[in-house]
mmCIF file of C-alpha atoms in Angstrom:
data_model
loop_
_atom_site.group_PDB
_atom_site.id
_atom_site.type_symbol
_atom_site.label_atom_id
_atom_site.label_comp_id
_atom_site.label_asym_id
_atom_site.label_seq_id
_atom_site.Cartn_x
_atom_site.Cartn_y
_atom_site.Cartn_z
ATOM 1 C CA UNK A 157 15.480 17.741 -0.456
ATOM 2 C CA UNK A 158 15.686 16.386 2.851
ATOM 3 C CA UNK A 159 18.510 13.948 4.101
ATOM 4 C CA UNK A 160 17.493 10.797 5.981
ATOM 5 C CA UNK A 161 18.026 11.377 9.522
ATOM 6 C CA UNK A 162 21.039 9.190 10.733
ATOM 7 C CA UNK A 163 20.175 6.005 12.882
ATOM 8 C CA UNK A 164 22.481 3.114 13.541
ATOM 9 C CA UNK A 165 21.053 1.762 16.077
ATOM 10 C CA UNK A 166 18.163 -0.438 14.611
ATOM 11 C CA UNK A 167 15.177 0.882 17.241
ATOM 12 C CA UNK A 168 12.654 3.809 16.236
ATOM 13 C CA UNK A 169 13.432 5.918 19.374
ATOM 14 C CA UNK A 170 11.935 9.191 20.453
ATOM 15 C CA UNK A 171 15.529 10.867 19.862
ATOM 16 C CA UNK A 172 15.155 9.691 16.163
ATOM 17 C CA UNK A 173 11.724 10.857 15.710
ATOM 18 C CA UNK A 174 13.036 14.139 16.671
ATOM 19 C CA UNK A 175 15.707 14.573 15.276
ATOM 20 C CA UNK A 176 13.841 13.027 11.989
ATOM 21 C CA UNK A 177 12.871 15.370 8.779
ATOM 22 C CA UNK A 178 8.851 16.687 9.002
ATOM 23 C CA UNK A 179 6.882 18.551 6.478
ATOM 24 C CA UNK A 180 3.976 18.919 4.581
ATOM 25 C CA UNK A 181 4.443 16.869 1.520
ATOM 26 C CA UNK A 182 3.133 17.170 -1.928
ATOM 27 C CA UNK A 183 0.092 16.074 -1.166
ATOM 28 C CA UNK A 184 -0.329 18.579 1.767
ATOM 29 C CA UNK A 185 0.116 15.974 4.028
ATOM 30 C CA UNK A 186 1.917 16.541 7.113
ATOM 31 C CA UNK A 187 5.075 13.757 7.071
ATOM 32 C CA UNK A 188 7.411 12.339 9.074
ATOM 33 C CA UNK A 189 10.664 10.983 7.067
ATOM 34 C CA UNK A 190 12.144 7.976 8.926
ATOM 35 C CA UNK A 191 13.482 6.213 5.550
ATOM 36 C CA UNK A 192 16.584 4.310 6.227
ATOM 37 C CA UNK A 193 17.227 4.530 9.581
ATOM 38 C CA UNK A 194 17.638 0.487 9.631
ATOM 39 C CA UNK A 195 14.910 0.046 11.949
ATOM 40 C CA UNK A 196 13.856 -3.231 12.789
ATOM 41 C CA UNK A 197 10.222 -3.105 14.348
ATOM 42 C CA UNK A 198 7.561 -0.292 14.967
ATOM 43 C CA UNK A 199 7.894 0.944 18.589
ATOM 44 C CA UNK A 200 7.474 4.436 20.466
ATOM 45 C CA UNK A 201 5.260 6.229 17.174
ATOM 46 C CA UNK A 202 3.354 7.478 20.697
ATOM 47 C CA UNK A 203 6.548 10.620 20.621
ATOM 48 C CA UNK A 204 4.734 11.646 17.156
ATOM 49 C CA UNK A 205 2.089 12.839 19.151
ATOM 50 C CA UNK A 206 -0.752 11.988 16.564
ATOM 51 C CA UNK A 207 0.253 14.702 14.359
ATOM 52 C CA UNK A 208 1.173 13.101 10.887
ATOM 53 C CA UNK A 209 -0.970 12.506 8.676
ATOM 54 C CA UNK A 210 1.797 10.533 6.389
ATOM 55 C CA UNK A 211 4.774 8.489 7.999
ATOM 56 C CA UNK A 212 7.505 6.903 5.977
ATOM 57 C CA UNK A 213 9.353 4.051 7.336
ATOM 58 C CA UNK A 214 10.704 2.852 3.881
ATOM 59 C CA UNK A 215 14.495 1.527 3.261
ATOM 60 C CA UNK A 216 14.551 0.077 7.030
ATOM 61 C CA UNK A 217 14.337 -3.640 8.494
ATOM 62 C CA UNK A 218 10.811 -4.018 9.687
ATOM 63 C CA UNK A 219 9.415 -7.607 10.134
ATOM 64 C CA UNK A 220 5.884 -7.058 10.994
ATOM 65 C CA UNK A 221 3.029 -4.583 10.520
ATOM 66 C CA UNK A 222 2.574 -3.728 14.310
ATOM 67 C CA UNK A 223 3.388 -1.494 17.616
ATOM 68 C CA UNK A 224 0.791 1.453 16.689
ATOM 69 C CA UNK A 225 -0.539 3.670 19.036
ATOM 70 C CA UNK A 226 -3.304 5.317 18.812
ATOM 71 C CA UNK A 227 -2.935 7.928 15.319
ATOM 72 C CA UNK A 228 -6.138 8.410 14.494
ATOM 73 C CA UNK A 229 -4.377 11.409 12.425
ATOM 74 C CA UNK A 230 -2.662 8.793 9.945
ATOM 75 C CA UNK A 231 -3.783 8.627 6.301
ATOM 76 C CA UNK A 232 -0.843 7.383 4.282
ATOM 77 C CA UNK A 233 1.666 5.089 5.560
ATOM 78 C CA UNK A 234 4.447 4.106 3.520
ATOM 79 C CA UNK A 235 6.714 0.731 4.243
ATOM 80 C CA UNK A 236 8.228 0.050 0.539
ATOM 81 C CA UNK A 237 11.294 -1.988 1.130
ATOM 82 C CA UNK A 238 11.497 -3.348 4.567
ATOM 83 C CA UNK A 239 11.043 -7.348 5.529
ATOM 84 C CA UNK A 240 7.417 -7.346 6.278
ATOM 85 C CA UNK A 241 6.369 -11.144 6.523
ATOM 86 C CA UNK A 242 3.431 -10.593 8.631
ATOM 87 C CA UNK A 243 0.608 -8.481 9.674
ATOM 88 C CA UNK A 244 -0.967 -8.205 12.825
ATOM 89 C CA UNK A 245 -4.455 -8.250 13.525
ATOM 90 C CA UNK A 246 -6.695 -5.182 14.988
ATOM 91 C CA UNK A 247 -4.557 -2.602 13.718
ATOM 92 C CA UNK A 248 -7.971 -0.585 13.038
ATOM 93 C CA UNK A 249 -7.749 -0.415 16.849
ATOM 94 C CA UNK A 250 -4.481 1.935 16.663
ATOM 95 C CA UNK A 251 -4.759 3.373 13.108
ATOM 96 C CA UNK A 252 -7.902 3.574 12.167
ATOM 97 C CA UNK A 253 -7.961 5.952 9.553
ATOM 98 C CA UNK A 254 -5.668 4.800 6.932
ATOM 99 C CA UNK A 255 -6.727 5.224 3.319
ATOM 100 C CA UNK A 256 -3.115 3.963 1.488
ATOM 101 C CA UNK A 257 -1.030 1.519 1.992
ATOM 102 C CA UNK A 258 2.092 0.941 -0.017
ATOM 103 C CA UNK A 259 4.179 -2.257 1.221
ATOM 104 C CA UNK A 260 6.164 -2.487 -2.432
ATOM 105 C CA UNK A 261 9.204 -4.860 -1.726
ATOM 106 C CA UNK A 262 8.724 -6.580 1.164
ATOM 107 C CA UNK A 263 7.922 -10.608 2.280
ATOM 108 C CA UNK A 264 4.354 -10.781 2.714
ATOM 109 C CA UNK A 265 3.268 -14.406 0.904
ATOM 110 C CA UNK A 266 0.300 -15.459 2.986
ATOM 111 C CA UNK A 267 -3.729 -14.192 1.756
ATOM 112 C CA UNK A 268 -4.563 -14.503 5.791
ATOM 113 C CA UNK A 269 -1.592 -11.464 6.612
ATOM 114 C CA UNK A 270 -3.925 -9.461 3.873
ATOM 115 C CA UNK A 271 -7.159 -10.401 5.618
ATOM 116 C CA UNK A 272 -5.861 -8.826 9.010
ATOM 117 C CA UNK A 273 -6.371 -5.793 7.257
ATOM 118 C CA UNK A 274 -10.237 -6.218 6.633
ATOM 119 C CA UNK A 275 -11.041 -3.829 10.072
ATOM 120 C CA UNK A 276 -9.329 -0.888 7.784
ATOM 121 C CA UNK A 277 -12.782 0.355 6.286
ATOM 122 C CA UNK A 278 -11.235 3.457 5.454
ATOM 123 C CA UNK A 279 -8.634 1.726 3.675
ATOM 124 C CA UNK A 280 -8.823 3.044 0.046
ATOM 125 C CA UNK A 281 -5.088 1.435 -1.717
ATOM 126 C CA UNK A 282 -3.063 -1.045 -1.175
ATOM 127 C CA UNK A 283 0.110 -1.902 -2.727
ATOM 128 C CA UNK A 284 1.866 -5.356 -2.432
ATOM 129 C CA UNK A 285 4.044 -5.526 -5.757
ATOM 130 C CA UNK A 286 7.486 -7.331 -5.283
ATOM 131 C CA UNK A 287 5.854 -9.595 -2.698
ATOM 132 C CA UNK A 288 5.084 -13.394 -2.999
ATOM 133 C CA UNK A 289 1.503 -12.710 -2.286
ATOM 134 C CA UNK A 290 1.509 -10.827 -5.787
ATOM 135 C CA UNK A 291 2.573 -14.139 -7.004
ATOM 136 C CA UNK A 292 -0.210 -16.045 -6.702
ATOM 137 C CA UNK A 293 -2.466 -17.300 -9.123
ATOM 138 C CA UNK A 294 -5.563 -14.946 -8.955
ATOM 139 C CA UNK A 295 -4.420 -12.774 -6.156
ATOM 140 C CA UNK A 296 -5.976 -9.746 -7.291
ATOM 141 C CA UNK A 297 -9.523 -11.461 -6.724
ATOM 142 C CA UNK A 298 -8.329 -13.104 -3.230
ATOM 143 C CA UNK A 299 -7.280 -10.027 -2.277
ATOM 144 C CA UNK A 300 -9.874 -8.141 -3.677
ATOM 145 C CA UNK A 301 -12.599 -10.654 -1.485
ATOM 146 C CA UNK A 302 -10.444 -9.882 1.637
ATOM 147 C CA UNK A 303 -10.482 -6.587 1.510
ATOM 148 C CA UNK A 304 -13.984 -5.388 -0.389
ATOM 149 C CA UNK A 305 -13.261 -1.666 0.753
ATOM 150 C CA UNK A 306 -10.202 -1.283 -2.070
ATOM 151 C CA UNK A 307 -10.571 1.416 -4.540
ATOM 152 C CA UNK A 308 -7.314 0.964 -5.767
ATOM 153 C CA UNK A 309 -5.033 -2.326 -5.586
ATOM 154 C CA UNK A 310 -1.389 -2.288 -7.183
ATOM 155 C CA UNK A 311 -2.211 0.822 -8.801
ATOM 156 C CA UNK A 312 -4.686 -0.616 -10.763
ATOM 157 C CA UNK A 313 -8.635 0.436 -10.076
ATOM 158 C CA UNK A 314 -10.549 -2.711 -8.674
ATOM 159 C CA UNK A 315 -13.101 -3.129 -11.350
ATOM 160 C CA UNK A 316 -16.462 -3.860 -10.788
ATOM 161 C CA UNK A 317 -16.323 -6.621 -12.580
ATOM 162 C CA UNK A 318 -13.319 -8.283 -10.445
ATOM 163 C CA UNK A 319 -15.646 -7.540 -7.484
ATOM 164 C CA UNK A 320 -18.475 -9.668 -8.643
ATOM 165 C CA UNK A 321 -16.170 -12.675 -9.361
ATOM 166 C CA UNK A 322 -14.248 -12.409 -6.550
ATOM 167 C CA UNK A 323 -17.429 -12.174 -4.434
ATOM 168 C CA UNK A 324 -18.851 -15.151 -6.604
ATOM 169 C CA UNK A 325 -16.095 -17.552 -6.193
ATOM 170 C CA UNK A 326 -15.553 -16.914 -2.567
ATOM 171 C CA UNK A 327 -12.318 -15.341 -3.103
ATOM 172 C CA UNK A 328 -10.683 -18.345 -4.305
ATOM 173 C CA UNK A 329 -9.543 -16.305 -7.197
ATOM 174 C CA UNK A 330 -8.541 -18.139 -10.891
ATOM 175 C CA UNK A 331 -5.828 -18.755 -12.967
ATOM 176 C CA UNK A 332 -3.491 -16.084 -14.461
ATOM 177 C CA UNK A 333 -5.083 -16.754 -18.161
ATOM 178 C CA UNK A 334 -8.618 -16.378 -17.302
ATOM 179 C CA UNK A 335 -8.210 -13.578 -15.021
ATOM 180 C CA UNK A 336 -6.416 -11.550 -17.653
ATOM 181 C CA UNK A 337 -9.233 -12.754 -19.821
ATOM 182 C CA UNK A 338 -11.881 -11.035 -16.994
ATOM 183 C CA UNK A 339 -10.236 -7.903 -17.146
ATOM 184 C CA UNK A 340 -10.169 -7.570 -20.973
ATOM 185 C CA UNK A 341 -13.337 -8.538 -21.498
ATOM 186 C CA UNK A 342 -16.024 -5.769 -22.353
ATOM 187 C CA UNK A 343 -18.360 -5.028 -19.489
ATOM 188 C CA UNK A 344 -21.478 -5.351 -21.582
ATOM 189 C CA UNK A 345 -22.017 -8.384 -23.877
ATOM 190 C CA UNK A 346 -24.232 -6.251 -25.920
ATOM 191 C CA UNK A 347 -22.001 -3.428 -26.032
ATOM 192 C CA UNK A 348 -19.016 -2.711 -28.756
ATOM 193 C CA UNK A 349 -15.998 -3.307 -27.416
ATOM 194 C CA UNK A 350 -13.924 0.065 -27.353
ATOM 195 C CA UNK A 351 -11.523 1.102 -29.427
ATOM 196 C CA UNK A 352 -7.769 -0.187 -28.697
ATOM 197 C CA UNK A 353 -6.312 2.453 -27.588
ATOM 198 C CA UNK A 354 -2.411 2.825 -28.863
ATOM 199 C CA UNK A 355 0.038 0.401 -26.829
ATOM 200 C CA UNK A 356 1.600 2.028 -23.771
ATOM 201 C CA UNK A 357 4.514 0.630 -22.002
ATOM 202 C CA UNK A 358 2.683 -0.299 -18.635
ATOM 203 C CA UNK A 359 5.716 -2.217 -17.121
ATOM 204 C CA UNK A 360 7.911 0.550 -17.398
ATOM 205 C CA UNK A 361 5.014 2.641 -15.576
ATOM 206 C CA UNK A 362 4.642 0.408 -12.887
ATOM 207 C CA UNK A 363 8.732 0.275 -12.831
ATOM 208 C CA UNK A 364 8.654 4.122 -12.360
ATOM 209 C CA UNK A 365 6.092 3.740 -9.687
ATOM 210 C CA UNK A 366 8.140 1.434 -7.402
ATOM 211 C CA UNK A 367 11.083 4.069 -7.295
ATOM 212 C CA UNK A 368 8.680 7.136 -6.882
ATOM 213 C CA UNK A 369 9.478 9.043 -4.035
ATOM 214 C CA UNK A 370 6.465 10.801 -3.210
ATOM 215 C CA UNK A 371 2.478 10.294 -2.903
ATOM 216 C CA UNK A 372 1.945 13.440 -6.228
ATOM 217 C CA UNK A 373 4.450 10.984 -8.114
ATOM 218 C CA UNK A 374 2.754 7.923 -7.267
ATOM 219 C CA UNK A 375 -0.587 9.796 -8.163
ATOM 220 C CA UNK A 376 0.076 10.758 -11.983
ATOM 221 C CA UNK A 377 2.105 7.453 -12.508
ATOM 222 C CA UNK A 378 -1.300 5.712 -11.371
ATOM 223 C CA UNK A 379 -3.334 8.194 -13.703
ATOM 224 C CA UNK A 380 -0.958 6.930 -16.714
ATOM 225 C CA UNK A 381 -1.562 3.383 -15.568
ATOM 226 C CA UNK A 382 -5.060 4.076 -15.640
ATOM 227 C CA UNK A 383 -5.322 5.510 -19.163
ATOM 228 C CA UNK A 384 -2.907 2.906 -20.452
#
């Protein structure tokens, strides 16, 4: 297991990306570990060199999603308890490629933050529990609307029928009742509803998901959520 590499300094520097654990994760994903290195904005990624495919800047002091170069390399990036309040826009101009992004535990309470995302086509899951955004009354359909290329949003599998209501009511999304309501409701009128299938403790899931330290846990705690 590999220590966070020691920063006290607040700035992402060269030096620290250097100096900072890299392997190839569970996942086989090449990674950079920069968790905890109290780091309080994204600056000088350029000394990666574009060769991560995964970079973890959890556990630090980051205010805003921006300062990418150019890492078209970058699949997975992972900001889980930082002070992200705001997004910037174009970011598909300097990281094109991502396909998750896990922002558990930080600030973000505006949909428009979310929409700045919308030029990430390859962007695949998103993760804003423990945010004020996730708050909202019908996020998951606002959210959902803003960002149609989601496979996967709070570790939950966008539904096809959340896409056709949040596509039908303009992303204005509904209240909590009725949008539970949505999900629970059988897909086909005409069709039996299913079986229940024996009670699973899905908050304690999603609790186990918020500490998980790597993309493999993440994976089978999402497979669990999905069966629940």
């Amino acid at each position: 297991m590999f220590a966070p590499a020691l920063g006290t300094s607040g700035r992402l520097t060269t030096e620290l990306i250097l100096r900072s654990p890299q392997y190839m994760n569970a996942c086989s994903e090449y990674e950079i570990d920069l968790r905890g290195n109290k780091i309080s904005a994204i600056e000088n990624l350029g000394g990666t060199e574009n060769q991560f495919d995964s970079i973890d800047l959890s556990d630090n002091e980051i205010v805003k999603l921006e300062g990418f170069p150019l890492l078209p390399k970058l699949k997975t990036l992972l900001l889980n308890n930082n002070r992200v309040m705001r997004i910037s826009k174009n970011l598909e101009a300097s990281i094109p490629n991502v396909e998750t992004l896990v922002l558990t535990g930080n600030r973000l309470t505006n949909i428009t933050d979310i929409q700045n995302l919308s030029g990430l086509k390859n962007l695949k899951r998103l993760v804003v529990i423990g945010n004020g955004i996730a708050k909202l009354p019908g996020y998951r359909l606002r959210i959902i609307h803003a960002l149609p290329q989601l496979k996967m949003l709070d570790f939950q599998k966008v539904k096809l029928k959340e896409r056709q209501k949040a596509e039908s009511s303009g992303g204005q999304g509904m209240g909590a009742e009725e949008d539970a309501a949505m999900e629970d409701a059988p897909q086909d009128a005409t069709m039996e509803a299913p079986a229940k299938k024996k009670p699973v403790d899905v908050t304690a899931i999603k609790a186990a998901i918020a500490s998980a330290t790597t993309i493999e846990e993440v994976q089978k705690l999402e497979a669990a959520l999905l069966n629940a």
